[in-house]
mmCIF file of C-alpha atoms in Angstrom:
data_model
loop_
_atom_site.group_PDB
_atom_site.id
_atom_site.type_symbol
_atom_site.label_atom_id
_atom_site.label_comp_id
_atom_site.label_asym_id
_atom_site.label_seq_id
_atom_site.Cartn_x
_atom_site.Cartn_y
_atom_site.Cartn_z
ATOM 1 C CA UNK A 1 -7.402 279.800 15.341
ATOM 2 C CA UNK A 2 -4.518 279.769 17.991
ATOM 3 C CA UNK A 3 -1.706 282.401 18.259
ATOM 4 C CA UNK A 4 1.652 280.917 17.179
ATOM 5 C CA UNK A 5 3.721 280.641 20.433
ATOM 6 C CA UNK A 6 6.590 278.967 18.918
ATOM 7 C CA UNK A 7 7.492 277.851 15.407
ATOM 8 C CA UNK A 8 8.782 274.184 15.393
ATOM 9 C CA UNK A 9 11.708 272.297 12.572
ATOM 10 C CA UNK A 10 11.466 269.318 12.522
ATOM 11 C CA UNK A 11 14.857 267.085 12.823
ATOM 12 C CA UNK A 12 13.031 263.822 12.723
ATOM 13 C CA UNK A 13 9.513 262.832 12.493
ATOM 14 C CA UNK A 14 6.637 263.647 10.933
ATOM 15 C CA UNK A 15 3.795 265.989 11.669
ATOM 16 C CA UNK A 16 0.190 266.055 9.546
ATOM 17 C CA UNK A 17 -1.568 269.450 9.458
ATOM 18 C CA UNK A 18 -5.114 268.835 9.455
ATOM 19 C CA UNK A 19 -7.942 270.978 7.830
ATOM 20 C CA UNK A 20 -11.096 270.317 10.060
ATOM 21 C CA UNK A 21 -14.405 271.031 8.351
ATOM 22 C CA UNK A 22 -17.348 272.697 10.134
ATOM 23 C CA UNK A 23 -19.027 269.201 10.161
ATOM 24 C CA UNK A 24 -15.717 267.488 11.953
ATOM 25 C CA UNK A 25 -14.296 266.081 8.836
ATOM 26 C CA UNK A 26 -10.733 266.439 8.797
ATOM 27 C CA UNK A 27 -8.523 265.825 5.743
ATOM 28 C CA UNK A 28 -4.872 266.500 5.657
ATOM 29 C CA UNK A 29 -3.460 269.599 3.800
ATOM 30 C CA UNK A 30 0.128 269.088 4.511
ATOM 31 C CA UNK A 31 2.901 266.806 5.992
ATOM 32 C CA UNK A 32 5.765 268.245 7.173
ATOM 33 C CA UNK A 33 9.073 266.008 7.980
ATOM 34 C CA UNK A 34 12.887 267.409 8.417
ATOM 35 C CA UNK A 35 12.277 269.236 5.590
ATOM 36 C CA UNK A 36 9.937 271.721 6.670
ATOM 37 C CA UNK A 37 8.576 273.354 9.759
ATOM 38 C CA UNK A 38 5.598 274.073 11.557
ATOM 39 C CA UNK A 39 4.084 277.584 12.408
ATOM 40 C CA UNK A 40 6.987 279.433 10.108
ATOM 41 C CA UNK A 41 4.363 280.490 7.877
ATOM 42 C CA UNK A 42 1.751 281.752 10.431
ATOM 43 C CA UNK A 43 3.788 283.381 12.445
ATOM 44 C CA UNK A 44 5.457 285.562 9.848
ATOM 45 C CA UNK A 45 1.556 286.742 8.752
ATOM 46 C CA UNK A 46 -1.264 287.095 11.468
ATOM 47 C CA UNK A 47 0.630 284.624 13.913
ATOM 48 C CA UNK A 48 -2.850 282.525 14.071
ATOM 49 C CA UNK A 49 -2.644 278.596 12.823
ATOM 50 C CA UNK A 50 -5.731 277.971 11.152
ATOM 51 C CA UNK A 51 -4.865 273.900 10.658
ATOM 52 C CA UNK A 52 -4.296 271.032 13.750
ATOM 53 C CA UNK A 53 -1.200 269.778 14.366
ATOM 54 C CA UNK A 54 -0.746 266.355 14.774
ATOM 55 C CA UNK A 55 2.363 264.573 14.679
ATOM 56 C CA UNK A 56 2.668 261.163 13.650
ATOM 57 C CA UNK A 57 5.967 259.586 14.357
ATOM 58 C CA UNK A 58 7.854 260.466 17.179
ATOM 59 C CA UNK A 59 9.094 264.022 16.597
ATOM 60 C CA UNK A 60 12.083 266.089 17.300
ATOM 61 C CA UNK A 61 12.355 269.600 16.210
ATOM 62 C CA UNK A 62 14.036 272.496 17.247
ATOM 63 C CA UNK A 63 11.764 275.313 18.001
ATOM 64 C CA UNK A 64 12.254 278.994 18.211
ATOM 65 C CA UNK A 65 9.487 281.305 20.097
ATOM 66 C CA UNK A 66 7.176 282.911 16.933
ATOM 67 C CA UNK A 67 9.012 286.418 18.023
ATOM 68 C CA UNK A 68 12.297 285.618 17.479
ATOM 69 C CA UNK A 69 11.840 283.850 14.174
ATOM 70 C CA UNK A 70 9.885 286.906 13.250
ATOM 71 C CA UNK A 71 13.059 289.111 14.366
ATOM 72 C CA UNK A 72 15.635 286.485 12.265
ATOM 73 C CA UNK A 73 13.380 286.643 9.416
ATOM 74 C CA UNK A 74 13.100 290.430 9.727
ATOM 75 C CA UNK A 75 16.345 290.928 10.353
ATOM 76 C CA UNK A 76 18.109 287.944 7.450
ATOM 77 C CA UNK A 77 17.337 288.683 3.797
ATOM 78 C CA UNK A 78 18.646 284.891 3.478
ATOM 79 C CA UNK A 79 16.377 283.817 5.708
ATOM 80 C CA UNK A 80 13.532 285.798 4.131
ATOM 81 C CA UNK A 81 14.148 283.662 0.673
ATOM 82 C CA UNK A 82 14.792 280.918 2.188
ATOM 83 C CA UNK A 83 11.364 280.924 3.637
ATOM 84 C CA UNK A 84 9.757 282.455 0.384
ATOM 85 C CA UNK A 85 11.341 279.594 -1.573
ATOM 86 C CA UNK A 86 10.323 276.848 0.877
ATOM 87 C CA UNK A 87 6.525 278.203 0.809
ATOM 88 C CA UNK A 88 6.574 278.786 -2.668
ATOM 89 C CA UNK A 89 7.596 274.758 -3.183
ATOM 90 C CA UNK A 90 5.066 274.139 -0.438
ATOM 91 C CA UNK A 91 1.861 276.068 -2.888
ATOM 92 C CA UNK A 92 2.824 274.014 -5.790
ATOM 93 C CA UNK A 93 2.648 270.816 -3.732
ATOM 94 C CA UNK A 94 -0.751 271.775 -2.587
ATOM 95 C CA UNK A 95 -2.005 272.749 -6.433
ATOM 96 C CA UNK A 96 -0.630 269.160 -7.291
ATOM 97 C CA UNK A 97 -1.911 267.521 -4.205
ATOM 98 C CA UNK A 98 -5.060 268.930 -5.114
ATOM 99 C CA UNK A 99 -5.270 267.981 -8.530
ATOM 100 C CA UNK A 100 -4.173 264.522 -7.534
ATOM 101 C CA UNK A 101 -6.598 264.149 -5.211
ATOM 102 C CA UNK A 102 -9.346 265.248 -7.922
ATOM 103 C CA UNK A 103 -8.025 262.637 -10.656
ATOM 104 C CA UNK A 104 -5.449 259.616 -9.251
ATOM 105 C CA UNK A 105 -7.518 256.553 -7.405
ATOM 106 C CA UNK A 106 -6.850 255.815 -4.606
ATOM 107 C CA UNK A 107 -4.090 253.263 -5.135
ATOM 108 C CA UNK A 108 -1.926 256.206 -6.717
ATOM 109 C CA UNK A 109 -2.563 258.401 -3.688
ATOM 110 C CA UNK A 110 -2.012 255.823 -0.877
ATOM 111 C CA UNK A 111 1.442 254.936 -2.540
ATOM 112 C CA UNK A 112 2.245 258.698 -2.994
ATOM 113 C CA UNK A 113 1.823 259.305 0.735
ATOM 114 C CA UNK A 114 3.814 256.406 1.731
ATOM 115 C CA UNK A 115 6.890 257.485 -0.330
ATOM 116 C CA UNK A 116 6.033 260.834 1.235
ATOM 117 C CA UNK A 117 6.076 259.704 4.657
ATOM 118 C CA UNK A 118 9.365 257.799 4.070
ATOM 119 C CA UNK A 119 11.159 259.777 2.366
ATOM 120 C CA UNK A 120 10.349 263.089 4.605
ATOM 121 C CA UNK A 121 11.484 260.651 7.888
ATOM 122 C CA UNK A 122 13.989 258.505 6.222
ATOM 123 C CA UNK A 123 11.644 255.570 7.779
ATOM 124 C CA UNK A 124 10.136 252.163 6.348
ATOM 125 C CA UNK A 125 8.536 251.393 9.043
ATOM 126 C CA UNK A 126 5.512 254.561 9.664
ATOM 127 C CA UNK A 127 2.865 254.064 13.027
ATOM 128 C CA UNK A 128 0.069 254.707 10.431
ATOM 129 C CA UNK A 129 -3.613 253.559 11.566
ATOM 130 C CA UNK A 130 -6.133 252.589 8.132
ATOM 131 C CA UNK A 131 -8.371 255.532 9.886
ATOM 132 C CA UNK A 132 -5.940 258.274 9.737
ATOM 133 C CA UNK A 133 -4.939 257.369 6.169
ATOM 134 C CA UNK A 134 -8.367 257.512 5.578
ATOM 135 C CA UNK A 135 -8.792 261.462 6.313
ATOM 136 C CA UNK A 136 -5.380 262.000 4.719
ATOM 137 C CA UNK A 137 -6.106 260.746 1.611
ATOM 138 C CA UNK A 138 -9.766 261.868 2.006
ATOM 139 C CA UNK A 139 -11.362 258.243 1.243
ATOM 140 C CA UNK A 140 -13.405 255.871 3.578
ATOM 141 C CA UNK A 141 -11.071 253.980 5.752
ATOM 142 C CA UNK A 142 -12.310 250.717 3.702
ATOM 143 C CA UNK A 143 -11.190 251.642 0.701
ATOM 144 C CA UNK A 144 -7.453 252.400 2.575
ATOM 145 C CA UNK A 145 -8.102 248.591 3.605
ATOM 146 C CA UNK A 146 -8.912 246.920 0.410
ATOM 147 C CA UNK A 147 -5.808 248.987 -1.371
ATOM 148 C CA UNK A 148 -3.361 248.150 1.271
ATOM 149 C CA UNK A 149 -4.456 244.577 1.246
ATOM 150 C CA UNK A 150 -3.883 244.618 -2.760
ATOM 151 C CA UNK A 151 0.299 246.000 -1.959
ATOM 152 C CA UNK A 152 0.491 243.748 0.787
ATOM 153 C CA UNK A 153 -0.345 240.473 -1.402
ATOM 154 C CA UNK A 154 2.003 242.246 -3.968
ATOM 155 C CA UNK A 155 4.693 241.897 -1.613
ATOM 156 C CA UNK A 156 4.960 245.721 -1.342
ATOM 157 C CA UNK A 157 3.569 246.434 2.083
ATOM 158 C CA UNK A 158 3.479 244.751 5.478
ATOM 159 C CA UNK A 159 0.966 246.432 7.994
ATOM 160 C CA UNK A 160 -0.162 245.207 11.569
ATOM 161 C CA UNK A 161 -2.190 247.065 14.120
ATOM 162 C CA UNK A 162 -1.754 250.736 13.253
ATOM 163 C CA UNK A 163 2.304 249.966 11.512
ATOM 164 C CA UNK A 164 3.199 249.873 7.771
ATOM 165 C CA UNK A 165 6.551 248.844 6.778
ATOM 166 C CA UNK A 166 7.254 249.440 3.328
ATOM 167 C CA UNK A 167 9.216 246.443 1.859
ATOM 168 C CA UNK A 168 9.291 247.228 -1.569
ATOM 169 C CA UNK A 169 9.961 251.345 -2.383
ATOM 170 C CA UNK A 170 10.700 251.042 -6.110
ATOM 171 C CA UNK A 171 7.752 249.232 -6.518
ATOM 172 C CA UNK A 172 5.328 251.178 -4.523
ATOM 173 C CA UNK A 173 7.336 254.182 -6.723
ATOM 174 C CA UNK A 174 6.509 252.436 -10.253
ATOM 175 C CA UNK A 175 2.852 251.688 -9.114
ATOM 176 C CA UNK A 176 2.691 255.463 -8.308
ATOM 177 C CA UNK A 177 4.013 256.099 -11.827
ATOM 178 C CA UNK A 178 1.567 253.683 -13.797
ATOM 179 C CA UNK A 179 -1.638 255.876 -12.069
ATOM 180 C CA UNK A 180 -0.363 259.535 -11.936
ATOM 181 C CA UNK A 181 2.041 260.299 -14.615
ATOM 182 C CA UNK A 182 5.140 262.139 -14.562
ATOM 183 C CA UNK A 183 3.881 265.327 -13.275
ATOM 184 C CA UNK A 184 2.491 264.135 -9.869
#
């Protein structure tokens, strides 16, 4: 429940906004990359962030303070649906998220997030621990073991000490496919 000081775009990087529960789960609710910002939404409303911040590969952004974006965005009818576009694409990615997170196994999910990751940083190689993934994908940090183990001996993965590389995108994109469908 901080004020919005500043509103942050990404250029390169990636940054996980984190729902924490009142028992100190956390579960990520979004991941923003160069195509997205951080605090644009807030600060245009109540200017409070209800959701952590954490960014996960080294990050740089441009940032604006929260009252001069709110002057450009009052001031730019462009800008205004820009924005309105952006956070209407960003709702329908949390209705699907949702949804996938209610029916996809974890497999599905895990290799969504990595072609998330990557293509949001144009990076193979994402500083990911088995614990974070975990309270991404909302699973036990086991199950992100056993799964990753299963793409790794498939050739599709490589991960050491907190560091996926993703060798094999189509194929982590087809095994996406075979769980979710076309709509996720």
């Amino acid at each position: 429940e901080d004020p919005v000081e500043w509103v942050y775009f990404p250029e390169s990087g990636l940054v996980s906004l984190i729902s924490v529960m009142v028992s100190g789960d956390q579960v990520e609710s979004a991941v923003v990359g160069r195509e997205g910002g951080v605090g644009y939404l807030e600060a245009a409303g109540a200017g409070v962030i209800f959701s952590r911040a954490i960014v996960q590969m080294d990050l740089v952004a441009q940032r604006a303070p929260a009252k001069a974006y709110v002057a450009a965005l009052d001031a730019s009818a462009t800008l205004r649906r820009t924005i309105a576009s952006h956070i209407e694409l960003g709702i329908a990615e949390c209705r699907q998220t949702m949804a996938c997170i209610a029916h996809h196994p974890p497999e599905a999910r895990l290799a969504w997030w990595l072609l998330e990751c990557n293509e949001r940083t144009g990076n193979d190689r994402l500083p990911l621990t088995h614990e974070f993934l975990g309270a991404m994908l909302a699973i036990h940090r086991s199950k992100v073991s056993q799964v990753a183990a299963g793409l790794k001996a498939e050739g599709v993965i490589e991960y050491s000490r907190g560091v996926i590389q993703i060798l094999d995108p189509a194929a982590l994109r087809l095994g996406h496919r075979l769980h979710v469908g076309p709509l996720a």
